[in-house]
Short mmCIF file of C-alpha atoms in Angstrom, two decimals:
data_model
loop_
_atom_site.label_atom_id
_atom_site.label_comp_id
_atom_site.label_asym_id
_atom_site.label_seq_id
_atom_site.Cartn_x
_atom_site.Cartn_y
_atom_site.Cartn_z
CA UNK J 1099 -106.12 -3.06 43.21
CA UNK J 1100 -103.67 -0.67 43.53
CA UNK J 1101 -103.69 1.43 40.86
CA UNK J 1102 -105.25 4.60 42.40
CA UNK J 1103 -101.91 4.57 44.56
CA UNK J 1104 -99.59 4.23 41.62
CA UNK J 1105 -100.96 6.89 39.78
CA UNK J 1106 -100.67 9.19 43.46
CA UNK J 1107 -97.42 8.04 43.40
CA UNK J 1108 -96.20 8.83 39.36
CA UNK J 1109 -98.18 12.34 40.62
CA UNK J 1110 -95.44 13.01 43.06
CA UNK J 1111 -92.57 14.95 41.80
CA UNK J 1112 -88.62 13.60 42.35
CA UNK J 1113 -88.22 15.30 45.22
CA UNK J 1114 -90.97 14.72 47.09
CA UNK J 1115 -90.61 10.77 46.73
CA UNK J 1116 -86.54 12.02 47.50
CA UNK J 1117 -88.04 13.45 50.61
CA UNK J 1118 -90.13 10.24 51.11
CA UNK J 1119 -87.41 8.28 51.04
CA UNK J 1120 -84.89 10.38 52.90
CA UNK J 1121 -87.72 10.26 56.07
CA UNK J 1122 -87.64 6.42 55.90
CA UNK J 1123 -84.37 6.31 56.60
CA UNK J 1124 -84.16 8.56 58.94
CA UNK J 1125 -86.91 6.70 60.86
CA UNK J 1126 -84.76 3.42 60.38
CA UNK J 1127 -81.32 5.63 61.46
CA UNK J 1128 -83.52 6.83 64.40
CA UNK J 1129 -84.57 3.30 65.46
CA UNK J 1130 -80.81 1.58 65.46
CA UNK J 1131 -79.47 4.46 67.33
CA UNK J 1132 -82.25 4.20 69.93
CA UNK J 1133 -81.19 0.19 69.88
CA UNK J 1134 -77.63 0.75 70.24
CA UNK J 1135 -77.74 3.43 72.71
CA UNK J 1136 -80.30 0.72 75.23
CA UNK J 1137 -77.05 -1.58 74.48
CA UNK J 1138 -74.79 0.75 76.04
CA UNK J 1139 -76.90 1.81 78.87
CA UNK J 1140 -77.93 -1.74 79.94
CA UNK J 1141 -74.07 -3.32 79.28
CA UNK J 1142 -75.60 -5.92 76.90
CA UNK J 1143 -75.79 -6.13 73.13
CA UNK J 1144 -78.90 -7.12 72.98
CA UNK J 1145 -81.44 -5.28 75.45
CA UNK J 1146 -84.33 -6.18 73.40
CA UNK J 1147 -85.08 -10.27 72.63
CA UNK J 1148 -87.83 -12.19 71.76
CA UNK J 1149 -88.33 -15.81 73.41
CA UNK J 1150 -88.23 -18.09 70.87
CA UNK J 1151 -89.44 -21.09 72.11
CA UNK J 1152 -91.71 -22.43 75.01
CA UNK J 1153 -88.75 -24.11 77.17
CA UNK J 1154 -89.72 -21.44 79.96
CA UNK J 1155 -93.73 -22.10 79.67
CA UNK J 1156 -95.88 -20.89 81.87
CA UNK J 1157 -93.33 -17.95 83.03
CA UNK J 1158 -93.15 -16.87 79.49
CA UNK J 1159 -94.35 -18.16 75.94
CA UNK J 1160 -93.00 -18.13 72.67
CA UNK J 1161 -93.16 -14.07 70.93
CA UNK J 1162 -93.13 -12.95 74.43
CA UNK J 1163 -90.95 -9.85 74.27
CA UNK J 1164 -87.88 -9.60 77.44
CA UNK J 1165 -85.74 -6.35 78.58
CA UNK J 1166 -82.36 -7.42 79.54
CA UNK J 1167 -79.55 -5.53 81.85
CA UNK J 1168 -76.46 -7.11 82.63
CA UNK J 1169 -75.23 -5.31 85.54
CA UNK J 1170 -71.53 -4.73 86.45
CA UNK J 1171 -69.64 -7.06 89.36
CA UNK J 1172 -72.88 -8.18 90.09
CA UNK J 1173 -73.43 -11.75 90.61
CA UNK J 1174 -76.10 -13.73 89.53
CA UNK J 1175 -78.70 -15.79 92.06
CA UNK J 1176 -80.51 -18.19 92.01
CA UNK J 1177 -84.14 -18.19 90.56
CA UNK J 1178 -82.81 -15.24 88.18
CA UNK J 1179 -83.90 -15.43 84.80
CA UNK J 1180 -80.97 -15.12 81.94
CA UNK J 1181 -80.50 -14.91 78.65
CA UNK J 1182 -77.35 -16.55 76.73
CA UNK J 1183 -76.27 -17.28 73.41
CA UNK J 1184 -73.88 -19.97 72.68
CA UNK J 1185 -70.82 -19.01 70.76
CA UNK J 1186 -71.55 -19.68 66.76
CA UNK J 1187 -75.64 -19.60 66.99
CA UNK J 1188 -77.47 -16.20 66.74
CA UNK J 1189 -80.32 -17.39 68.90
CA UNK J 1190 -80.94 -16.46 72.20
CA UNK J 1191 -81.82 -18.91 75.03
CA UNK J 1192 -84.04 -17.77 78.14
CA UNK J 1193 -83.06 -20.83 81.43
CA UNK J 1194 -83.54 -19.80 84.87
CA UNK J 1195 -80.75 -20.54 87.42
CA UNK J 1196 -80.97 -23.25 89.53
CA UNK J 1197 -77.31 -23.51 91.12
CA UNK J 1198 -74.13 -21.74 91.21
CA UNK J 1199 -70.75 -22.49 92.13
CA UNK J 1200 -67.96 -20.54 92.87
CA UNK J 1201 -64.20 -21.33 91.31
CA UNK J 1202 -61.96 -20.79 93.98
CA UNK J 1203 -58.54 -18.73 93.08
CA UNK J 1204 -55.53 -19.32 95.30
CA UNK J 1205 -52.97 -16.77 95.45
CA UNK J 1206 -49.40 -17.98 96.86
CA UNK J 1207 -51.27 -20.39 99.03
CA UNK J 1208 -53.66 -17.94 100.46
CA UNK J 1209 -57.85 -19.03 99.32
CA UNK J 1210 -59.48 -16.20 98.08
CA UNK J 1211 -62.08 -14.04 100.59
CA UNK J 1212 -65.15 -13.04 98.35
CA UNK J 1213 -65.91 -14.78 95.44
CA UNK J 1214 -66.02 -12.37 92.10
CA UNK J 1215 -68.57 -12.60 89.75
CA UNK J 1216 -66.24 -13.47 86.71
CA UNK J 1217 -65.33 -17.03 88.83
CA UNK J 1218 -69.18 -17.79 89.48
CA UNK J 1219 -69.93 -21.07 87.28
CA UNK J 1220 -73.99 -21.01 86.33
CA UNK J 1221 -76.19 -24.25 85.77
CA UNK J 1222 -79.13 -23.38 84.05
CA UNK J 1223 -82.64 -24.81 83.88
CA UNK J 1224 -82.70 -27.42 80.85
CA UNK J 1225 -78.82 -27.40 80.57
CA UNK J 1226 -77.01 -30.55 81.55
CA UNK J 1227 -73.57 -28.63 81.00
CA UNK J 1228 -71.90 -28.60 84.17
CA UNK J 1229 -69.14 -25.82 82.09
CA UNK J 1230 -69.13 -21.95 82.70
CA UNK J 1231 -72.18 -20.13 81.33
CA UNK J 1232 -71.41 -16.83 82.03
CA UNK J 1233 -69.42 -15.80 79.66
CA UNK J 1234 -72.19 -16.65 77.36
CA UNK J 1235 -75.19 -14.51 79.00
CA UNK J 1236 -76.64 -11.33 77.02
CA UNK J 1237 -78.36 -9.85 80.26
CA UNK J 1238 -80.44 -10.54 83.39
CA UNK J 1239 -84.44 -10.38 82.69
CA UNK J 1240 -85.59 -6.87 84.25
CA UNK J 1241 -88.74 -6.12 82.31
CA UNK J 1242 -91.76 -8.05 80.47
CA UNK J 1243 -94.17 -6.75 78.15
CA UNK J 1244 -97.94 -7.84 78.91
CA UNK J 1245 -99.52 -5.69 75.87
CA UNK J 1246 -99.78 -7.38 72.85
CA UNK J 1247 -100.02 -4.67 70.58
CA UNK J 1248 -96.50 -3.07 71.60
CA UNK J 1249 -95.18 -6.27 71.39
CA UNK J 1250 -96.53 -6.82 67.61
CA UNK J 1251 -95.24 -2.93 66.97
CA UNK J 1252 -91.52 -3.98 68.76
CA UNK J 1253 -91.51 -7.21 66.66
CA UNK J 1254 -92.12 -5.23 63.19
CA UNK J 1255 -89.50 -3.55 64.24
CA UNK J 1256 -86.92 -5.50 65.45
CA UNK J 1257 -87.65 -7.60 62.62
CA UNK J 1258 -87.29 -4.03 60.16
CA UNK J 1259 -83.74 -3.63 62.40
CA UNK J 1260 -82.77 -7.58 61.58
CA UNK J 1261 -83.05 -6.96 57.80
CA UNK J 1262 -81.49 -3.96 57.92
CA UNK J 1263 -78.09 -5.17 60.13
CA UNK J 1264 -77.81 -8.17 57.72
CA UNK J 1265 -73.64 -8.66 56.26
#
């Protein structure tokens, strides 16, 4: 079956499979600065996810590919789409939110004017926790994919990236 290739490949001198190999890696070197410079420009460290499971059917199924941002002293509304991870788990969770509260700081007896975004409280779609959510969000949902063929070529990839980042 594969035993034209193999005899290409015992054809090839050392440096050209060298070579070989040394463009690989570039290519994967390439690809995880590309990933870690989106971090940085969107302020999340994940600006690529894939939705895992169908708790946000019809608005988006599971494989469907997301572009996060998580902007800067901005506050979140409701109706926006996040994306969280709870502390311990690796897997991200898409909720929409449906209400959010503001925790009100008093400063020597005076109530604070504008509410900050670090003291807005977030109750999300599917999420009976009435405790702080924010700190746990990756990004805001900015962009979707729609073609499926970049999202197969994104998911090889990411999924290339996940083996390679493994401790």
């Amino acid at each position: 079956m594969f035993s034209e290739e193999l005899k290409t490949f015992r054809r090839l001198g050392f440096r050209h499979v060298l070579l070989q190999i040394l463009n690989f890696a570039s290519v994967l070197a390439s690809g995880l600065m590309i990933y870690k410079g989106l971090g940085l420009i969107t302020n999340t460290e994940s600006p690529i996810v894939v939705v895992l499971s169908g708790s946000m059917e019809p608005a988006f199924y599971r494989g469907d590919i997301l572009f996060l941002v998580n902007p800067q002293n901005k506050r979140y509304e409701v109706g926006d789409i996040t994306v969280y991870k709870i502390p311990g788990q690796d897997i991200p969770i898409v909720h929409r939110v449906l209400e959010t509260h503001d925790v009100v700081k008093v400063v020597n007896g005076v109530r604070q004017a504008k509410p900050l975004p670090e003291n807005q409280l977030l109750l999300t779609k599917g999420d009976n926790n009435y405790l702080d959510d924010r700190k746990h969000i990756v990004g805001k949902v900015r962009g979707y994919n729609d073609f499926p063929q970049l999202k197969y070529a994104l998911l090889g990839g990411l999924g290339l990236l996940a083996l390679v980042q493994r401790e």
